[in-house]
Amino acid sequence: MENDYLLVMEGISKQFPGVRALNNVELRVRRGTVHALMGENGAGKSTLMKCLIGIYTPDSGTITFKGEKLNITSTHYALSKGISMIHQELSPIPEMTVAENIYLGREPMTPYGLVDMRKMNRMATELLDRLHIKIRPTAKMRDLSIANMQLSEIAKAVSYNSDLIIMDEPTSAITEAEVAVLFDIIKSLTAQGCAVIYITHKMDEVFKITDEVTVFRDGQYVATEATANLTRDMLIEQMVGRTLTQMFHKEKAEMGSVFLDVENLSGKGFRNVSFQVKRGEILGLAGLMGAGRTELMDGVFGVTASYGGAVRINGKPVKVKSPADAIRNGMALLTEDRKLTGLYLNATVRENMFIANINRYLVGPFLRFSKIEKDCEKMRGLMRVKTPSLMQIIKNLSGGNQQKVLIARWLLTEPDLLILDEPTRGIDVGAKSEIYRLMTEFVLSGKAIIMISSELPEVLGMSDRILVMHEGDKVGELSRAEATQEKILQMATGMKIPTSLAA
Amino acid sequence: MANPGVITAAEAAKRPAGGQMLASIFSKYGIFLIFAVMVVVASLLSPAFLSTINLINVVRQMSVVGLIALGVTGVIVSGGIDLSSGSVVGLSAVVAASLAQSADSSAPFYPGVHLPFIVPFLAACAMGALVGWINGGLVAKTRIPPFIATLGTYTAVRGAAMLYTNGRPISDLTDQYNFVGQGALGSVPVPILILVVMAVVTHILYARTKFGKYVYAIGGNEQAARVSGINTGRFKMLIYIYAGFLAGLAGLVVSARIGSGQPGLGVGYELDAIAAAVIGGTSLSAGGIGTVAGTIVGALIIGVLNNILDLMNVSAYWQQIIKGGIIVGAVILDQLKHRGGK
């Protein structure tokens, strides 16, 4: 039976500073099958795949591919052995054409040693036609829609003629029609004996396209099952390690007056969006990658310029031209990428906590550290931040605790509206449920939250109302009672007729 | 509910074609338009400007910085920077000159050594490539920021040039050697010919070869290039080596032009070269953007500007202030372009 397996990964471990990303995990993939790799964010799926494609080197464990033990040290090597990958978060090279991106690293050459652009474009045309992808190979990547960029990445992965293709959330940015194209491609690949490792958060896709499922949780291997033997609930339970109702700590707060009222606001990446948030409410903001959710919140918060329309806070018109204006008006924004736009990685927990609130601690030009110490210590207890001391350098904390410190930073400013952009991305399950608890406590005290999230269970579990965006437009609003995963996805993909995704 | 999603998707696809047409034409050819306007204005301001002698003069004056800028463009496109090129000019000038003294020299550096022209020529290029190799090695292997790596070689290489000659100039060079800087084929000075040939070669190298494609790919998105199986370190090395080679060649041209190899040659050229590349549309903020044609025009713009200010008797001090303004203005334009484009 062992030779049935195209790929066997055994005993793989990978340690990052402060995080055990993979702990002795395994994965077995058969020829000609689609193998789903499931798990929450931070479960270790992408890390394992990066070990397989040569971006990371595992600390221990063996990889056997086509019966041969491989020591994969570079992407180049992995590609040459017949493993290719569609990367989830990796944008292509914007200034190059579709064809140049697809054949990057294996350009056809003329006899004079120059790149044969004509042949490259012809090859790309044939490839895209064969896959029924309607993109002009000579178009520049930067001019493509996000969906088309993703399709060209898919075409690129296929063009290596690999025996194994890793697809890391290939449908996170594409619409229903393109998903159908992708599934046709996957079927013809497996018919030729190629195997696909398919990472997704979308349950419907798992049951529609995959043959087997392996589940990871918190860097640990949980189980591998034939998809046919699984139900949706079984799968969720394996992923989360508990039932969903325990996960989301949700209490209905009393709805107060409208705090923020945005009318017909436009800006970079969003157009004519109107919405309101009431005190005591959690407004969920759903949509695909690139739908304009983060851009909308950046506009509201004054990070980027917005124009047209009106913004009212507590019924009074305000102009928010900079984050300082927003903070003055009682707003706080927890940004999406905590490393890039949130944390001062080399500063202490304490500095990271009080930095947004520094004016409150000034006596003349000097800082009152006794007061800072007192406030931060209080927050540390409230947030249950796990750190040996407030003077710990924050990069030594786990992702979940870093996130708690950032939330503490904004809570110290005593905002009336907390905007959370992907508040639980990449943090462990325990920290997640604590953040949900804090969110609930926050709105129970008569304040408001806007939460951007790509995790639908989280949106459904925590929101009182859900606003859905698609390519920069608000396409709909759902109450907690009427919202389902399917309805949100249909709106988010810009679909017209409400049909089941599985249809 | 209506179906806004589908409508806006179609709209969104149309949008860049319609509204931004003018902007995209400007962003593509803007620098050439600006250059054309400058030439017209210059010829109106001073009738002497359009004379053949003056025009040849303009191009000859910018040819050395132009040569350096060709290589610097590639380095910046790859996401790096090269501050060492001015110092490389000094080093390659003295090394080449020391190997090119005529038999009747009053102060021979290597007494009794008389070599054919090819030796100093190759020595100049090799010195440049060597420094480029060090730059590339530091950037690719130690992963220190290119600014720091080349700031180090900028200082050290100038020191090496001083050390080599003990700070003294090397004169009495062979006629063959001086021909490279002072000679002409027909009415076209040799430095201009060298620039034209190297510009064409570099254009083909950047736009048509694998090497060039990878330089743009690395600058555009290094991680994407790496996962496409490209050995990014190797190609970074190569672009620094190429830039060093061109700076070495520039050192040969300058020393031949003044008939003397001096360790202080080329001071500040690295910044002029970076300015030429940047004015020509090479983006310092976003890698993967820049062309040889743009850089040549960028160098010409600086040259024409200097020339016309000279012709109008504007003081050298004012010239520097104006040049500074132009550089900053070009980058502001570049930023606006990229903000508007996306």
CSV table of N, CA and C in Angstrom, one decimal, chain A residues 128-212:
chain,number,residue,atom,x,y,z
A,128,LEU,N,-3.2,29.3,-21.3
A,128,LEU,CA,-4.4,29.9,-20.8
A,128,LEU,C,-5.7,29.4,-21.6
A,129,ASP,N,-5.5,29.2,-22.9
A,129,ASP,CA,-6.7,28.7,-23.7
A,129,ASP,C,-7.0,27.3,-23.2
A,130,ARG,N,-6.0,26.5,-23.0
A,130,ARG,CA,-6.2,25.1,-22.6
A,130,ARG,C,-7.0,25.1,-21.2
A,131,LEU,N,-6.6,26.0,-20.4
A,131,LEU,CA,-7.3,26.0,-19.0
A,131,LEU,C,-8.5,26.9,-19.0
A,132,HIS,N,-8.9,27.4,-20.2
A,132,HIS,CA,-10.1,28.2,-20.3
A,132,HIS,C,-10.1,29.4,-19.4
A,133,ILE,N,-8.9,30.0,-19.3
A,133,ILE,CA,-8.7,31.3,-18.6
A,133,ILE,C,-8.6,32.4,-19.6
A,134,LYS,N,-9.5,33.4,-19.4
A,134,LYS,CA,-9.6,34.4,-20.4
A,134,LYS,C,-8.8,35.7,-20.0
A,135,ILE,N,-7.5,35.6,-20.1
A,135,ILE,CA,-6.6,36.7,-19.8
A,135,ILE,C,-5.6,36.9,-20.9
A,136,ARG,N,-5.3,38.1,-21.3
A,136,ARG,CA,-4.4,38.4,-22.3
A,136,ARG,C,-3.0,38.2,-21.8
A,137,PRO,N,-2.1,37.4,-22.4
A,137,PRO,CA,-0.8,37.1,-21.8
A,137,PRO,C,0.1,38.3,-21.8
A,138,THR,N,-0.2,39.3,-22.7
A,138,THR,CA,0.7,40.5,-22.7
A,138,THR,C,0.2,41.6,-21.8
A,139,ALA,N,-0.9,41.3,-21.0
A,139,ALA,CA,-1.3,42.4,-20.1
A,139,ALA,C,-0.4,42.4,-18.9
A,140,LYS,N,-0.2,43.6,-18.4
A,140,LYS,CA,0.7,43.8,-17.2
A,140,LYS,C,-0.1,43.3,-16.0
A,141,MET,N,0.6,42.6,-15.1
A,141,MET,CA,-0.1,42.1,-13.9
A,141,MET,C,-0.8,43.2,-13.1
A,142,ARG,N,-0.2,44.3,-13.0
A,142,ARG,CA,-0.8,45.4,-12.2
A,142,ARG,C,-2.1,45.9,-12.7
A,143,ASP,N,-2.4,45.6,-14.0
A,143,ASP,CA,-3.6,46.1,-14.6
A,143,ASP,C,-4.8,45.0,-14.4
A,144,LEU,N,-4.4,43.8,-13.9
A,144,LEU,CA,-5.4,42.8,-13.8
A,144,LEU,C,-6.2,42.9,-12.5
A,145,SER,N,-7.5,42.4,-12.5
A,145,SER,CA,-8.2,42.3,-11.3
A,145,SER,C,-7.6,41.3,-10.4
A,146,ILE,N,-7.9,41.3,-9.1
A,146,ILE,CA,-7.3,40.4,-8.2
A,146,ILE,C,-7.6,39.0,-8.6
A,147,ALA,N,-8.9,38.8,-9.0
A,147,ALA,CA,-9.3,37.4,-9.4
A,147,ALA,C,-8.5,36.9,-10.6
A,148,ASN,N,-8.2,37.8,-11.6
A,148,ASN,CA,-7.4,37.4,-12.7
A,148,ASN,C,-6.0,37.1,-12.4
A,149,MET,N,-5.5,37.9,-11.4
A,149,MET,CA,-4.1,37.7,-10.9
A,149,MET,C,-4.0,36.2,-10.4
A,150,GLN,N,-5.0,35.9,-9.6
A,150,GLN,CA,-5.0,34.6,-8.9
A,150,GLN,C,-5.1,33.5,-10.0
A,151,LEU,N,-6.0,33.7,-11.0
A,151,LEU,CA,-6.1,32.7,-12.1
A,151,LEU,C,-4.7,32.5,-12.8
A,152,SER,N,-4.0,33.6,-13.0
A,152,SER,CA,-2.7,33.5,-13.7
A,152,SER,C,-1.7,32.8,-12.8
A,153,GLU,N,-1.8,32.9,-11.5
A,153,GLU,CA,-1.0,32.2,-10.6
A,153,GLU,C,-1.3,30.7,-10.7
A,154,ILE,N,-2.6,30.4,-10.8
A,154,ILE,CA,-3.0,29.0,-11.0
A,154,ILE,C,-2.4,28.4,-12.3
A,155,ALA,N,-2.5,29.2,-13.3
A,155,ALA,CA,-2.0,28.8,-14.6
A,155,ALA,C,-0.5,28.5,-14.5
A,156,LYS,N,0.2,29.4,-13.7
A,156,LYS,CA,1.6,29.3,-13.6
A,156,LYS,C,1.9,27.9,-12.9
A,157,ALA,N,1.2,27.6,-11.8
A,157,ALA,CA,1.5,26.4,-11.1
A,157,ALA,C,1.3,25.2,-12.0
A,158,VAL,N,0.2,25.2,-12.8
A,158,VAL,CA,-0.1,24.1,-13.7
A,158,VAL,C,1.0,24.0,-14.7
A,159,SER,N,1.6,25.1,-15.2
A,159,SER,CA,2.5,25.1,-16.3
A,159,SER,C,3.8,24.3,-16.0
A,160,TYR,N,4.1,24.1,-14.7
A,160,TYR,CA,5.3,23.3,-14.4
A,160,TYR,C,5.1,21.8,-14.7
A,161,ASN,N,3.9,21.4,-15.0
A,161,ASN,CA,3.6,20.0,-15.3
A,161,ASN,C,4.1,19.1,-14.1
A,162,SER,N,3.8,19.6,-12.9
A,162,SER,CA,4.2,18.9,-11.7
A,162,SER,C,3.4,17.7,-11.4
A,163,ASP,N,4.0,16.8,-10.6
A,163,ASP,CA,3.2,15.7,-10.1
A,163,ASP,C,2.4,16.0,-8.9
A,164,LEU,N,2.7,17.1,-8.2
A,164,LEU,CA,2.0,17.5,-7.0
A,164,LEU,C,1.9,19.0,-7.1
A,165,ILE,N,0.6,19.5,-7.0
A,165,ILE,CA,0.4,21.0,-6.9
A,165,ILE,C,-0.2,21.3,-5.6
A,166,ILE,N,0.5,22.2,-4.9
A,166,ILE,CA,-0.1,22.7,-3.6
A,166,ILE,C,-0.9,24.0,-3.9
A,167,MET,N,-2.2,24.0,-3.4
A,167,MET,CA,-3.0,25.2,-3.6
A,167,MET,C,-3.4,25.7,-2.3
A,168,ASP,N,-2.8,26.9,-1.9
A,168,ASP,CA,-3.0,27.5,-0.6
A,168,ASP,C,-4.1,28.5,-0.8
A,169,GLU,N,-5.3,28.2,-0.4
A,169,GLU,CA,-6.5,29.0,-0.5
A,169,GLU,C,-6.6,29.7,-1.9
A,170,PRO,N,-6.7,28.8,-2.9
A,170,PRO,CA,-6.7,29.4,-4.3
A,170,PRO,C,-8.0,30.2,-4.6
A,171,THR,N,-9.0,29.9,-3.8
A,171,THR,CA,-10.3,30.6,-4.1
A,171,THR,C,-10.6,31.8,-3.2
A,172,SER,N,-9.6,32.2,-2.4
A,172,SER,CA,-9.9,33.3,-1.5
A,172,SER,C,-10.2,34.6,-2.2
A,173,ALA,N,-9.8,34.7,-3.4
A,173,ALA,CA,-10.0,36.0,-4.1
A,173,ALA,C,-10.7,35.9,-5.4
A,174,ILE,N,-11.3,34.8,-5.7
A,174,ILE,CA,-12.0,34.7,-7.0
A,174,ILE,C,-13.5,34.4,-6.8
A,175,THR,N,-14.2,34.6,-7.9
A,175,THR,CA,-15.6,34.5,-7.8
A,175,THR,C,-16.1,33.1,-8.3
A,176,GLU,N,-17.3,32.8,-8.1
A,176,GLU,CA,-17.9,31.5,-8.4
A,176,GLU,C,-17.6,31.0,-9.8
A,177,ALA,N,-17.7,31.9,-10.8
A,177,ALA,CA,-17.4,31.4,-12.2
A,177,ALA,C,-15.9,31.0,-12.3
A,178,GLU,N,-15.0,31.7,-11.6
A,178,GLU,CA,-13.6,31.3,-11.7
A,178,GLU,C,-13.3,30.0,-10.9
A,179,VAL,N,-14.1,29.9,-9.8
A,179,VAL,CA,-14.0,28.7,-9.0
A,179,VAL,C,-14.3,27.4,-9.9
A,180,ALA,N,-15.3,27.6,-10.7
A,180,ALA,CA,-15.7,26.5,-11.6
A,180,ALA,C,-14.6,26.2,-12.6
A,181,VAL,N,-13.9,27.2,-13.1
A,181,VAL,CA,-12.8,27.0,-14.0
A,181,VAL,C,-11.7,26.3,-13.2
A,182,LEU,N,-11.4,26.7,-12.0
A,182,LEU,CA,-10.4,26.0,-11.2
A,182,LEU,C,-10.7,24.6,-11.0
A,183,PHE,N,-11.9,24.3,-10.6
A,183,PHE,CA,-12.3,22.9,-10.3
A,183,PHE,C,-12.2,22.0,-11.6
A,184,ASP,N,-12.5,22.6,-12.7
A,184,ASP,CA,-12.3,21.8,-14.0
A,184,ASP,C,-10.8,21.5,-14.2
A,185,ILE,N,-10.0,22.5,-13.9
A,185,ILE,CA,-8.6,22.3,-14.0
A,185,ILE,C,-8.1,21.2,-13.1
A,186,ILE,N,-8.6,21.3,-11.8
A,186,ILE,CA,-8.2,20.3,-10.8
A,186,ILE,C,-8.6,18.9,-11.3
A,187,LYS,N,-9.8,18.7,-11.8
A,187,LYS,CA,-10.3,17.4,-12.3
A,187,LYS,C,-9.4,16.9,-13.4
A,188,SER,N,-9.1,17.7,-14.3
A,188,SER,CA,-8.2,17.2,-15.4
A,188,SER,C,-6.8,16.9,-15.0
A,189,LEU,N,-6.4,17.6,-14.0
A,189,LEU,CA,-5.0,17.3,-13.4
A,189,LEU,C,-5.0,15.9,-12.7
A,190,THR,N,-6.0,15.7,-11.9
A,190,THR,CA,-6.0,14.4,-11.2
A,190,THR,C,-6.3,13.2,-12.1
A,191,ALA,N,-7.1,13.5,-13.2
A,191,ALA,CA,-7.3,12.5,-14.2
A,191,ALA,C,-6.0,12.0,-14.8
A,192,GLN,N,-5.0,13.0,-14.9
A,192,GLN,CA,-3.7,12.6,-15.5
A,192,GLN,C,-2.8,12.1,-14.4
A,193,GLY,N,-3.3,11.8,-13.2
A,193,GLY,CA,-2.4,11.2,-12.2
A,193,GLY,C,-1.7,12.2,-11.3
A,194,CYS,N,-2.0,13.5,-11.5
A,194,CYS,CA,-1.3,14.5,-10.6
A,194,CYS,C,-2.1,14.6,-9.3
A,195,ALA,N,-1.4,14.9,-8.2
A,195,ALA,CA,-2.1,15.0,-7.0
A,195,ALA,C,-2.1,16.5,-6.6
A,196,VAL,N,-3.2,16.9,-5.8
A,196,VAL,CA,-3.3,18.3,-5.4
A,196,VAL,C,-3.5,18.3,-3.9
A,197,ILE,N,-2.7,19.2,-3.2
A,197,ILE,CA,-3.0,19.5,-1.8
A,197,ILE,C,-3.7,20.8,-1.8
A,198,TYR,N,-4.9,20.7,-1.2
A,198,TYR,CA,-5.8,21.8,-1.3
A,198,TYR,C,-6.1,22.4,0.1
A,199,ILE,N,-5.6,23.6,0.3
A,199,ILE,CA,-5.8,24.3,1.6
A,199,ILE,C,-7.0,25.3,1.4
A,200,THR,N,-8.0,25.2,2.3
A,200,THR,CA,-9.1,26.1,2.2
A,200,THR,C,-9.8,26.2,3.5
A,201,HIS,N,-10.5,27.3,3.7
A,201,HIS,CA,-11.4,27.5,4.9
A,201,HIS,C,-12.8,27.2,4.5
A,202,LYS,N,-13.1,27.0,3.2
A,202,LYS,CA,-14.5,26.9,2.7
A,202,LYS,C,-14.9,25.4,2.7
A,203,MET,N,-15.8,25.1,3.6
A,203,MET,CA,-16.3,23.7,3.8
A,203,MET,C,-16.9,23.1,2.6
A,204,ASP,N,-17.7,23.9,1.9
A,204,ASP,CA,-18.3,23.4,0.7
A,204,ASP,C,-17.3,22.9,-0.3
A,205,GLU,N,-16.2,23.6,-0.5
A,205,GLU,CA,-15.2,23.2,-1.4
A,205,GLU,C,-14.6,21.9,-1.0
A,206,VAL,N,-14.4,21.7,0.3
A,206,VAL,CA,-13.8,20.5,0.7
A,206,VAL,C,-14.7,19.3,0.3
A,207,PHE,N,-16.0,19.4,0.5
A,207,PHE,CA,-16.9,18.3,0.2
A,207,PHE,C,-17.1,18.1,-1.2
A,208,LYS,N,-16.9,19.2,-2.0
A,208,LYS,CA,-17.1,19.1,-3.4
A,208,LYS,C,-16.0,18.5,-4.2
A,209,ILE,N,-14.8,18.9,-3.8
A,209,ILE,CA,-13.6,18.6,-4.7
A,209,ILE,C,-12.6,17.6,-4.1
A,210,THR,N,-12.6,17.4,-2.8
A,210,THR,CA,-11.5,16.6,-2.2
A,210,THR,C,-11.8,15.2,-2.0
A,211,ASP,N,-10.8,14.3,-2.0
A,211,ASP,CA,-11.0,12.9,-1.7
A,211,ASP,C,-10.6,12.6,-0.3
A,212,GLU,N,-9.6,13.2,0.3
A,212,GLU,CA,-9.2,13.0,1.6
A,212,GLU,C,-9.0,14.3,2.4
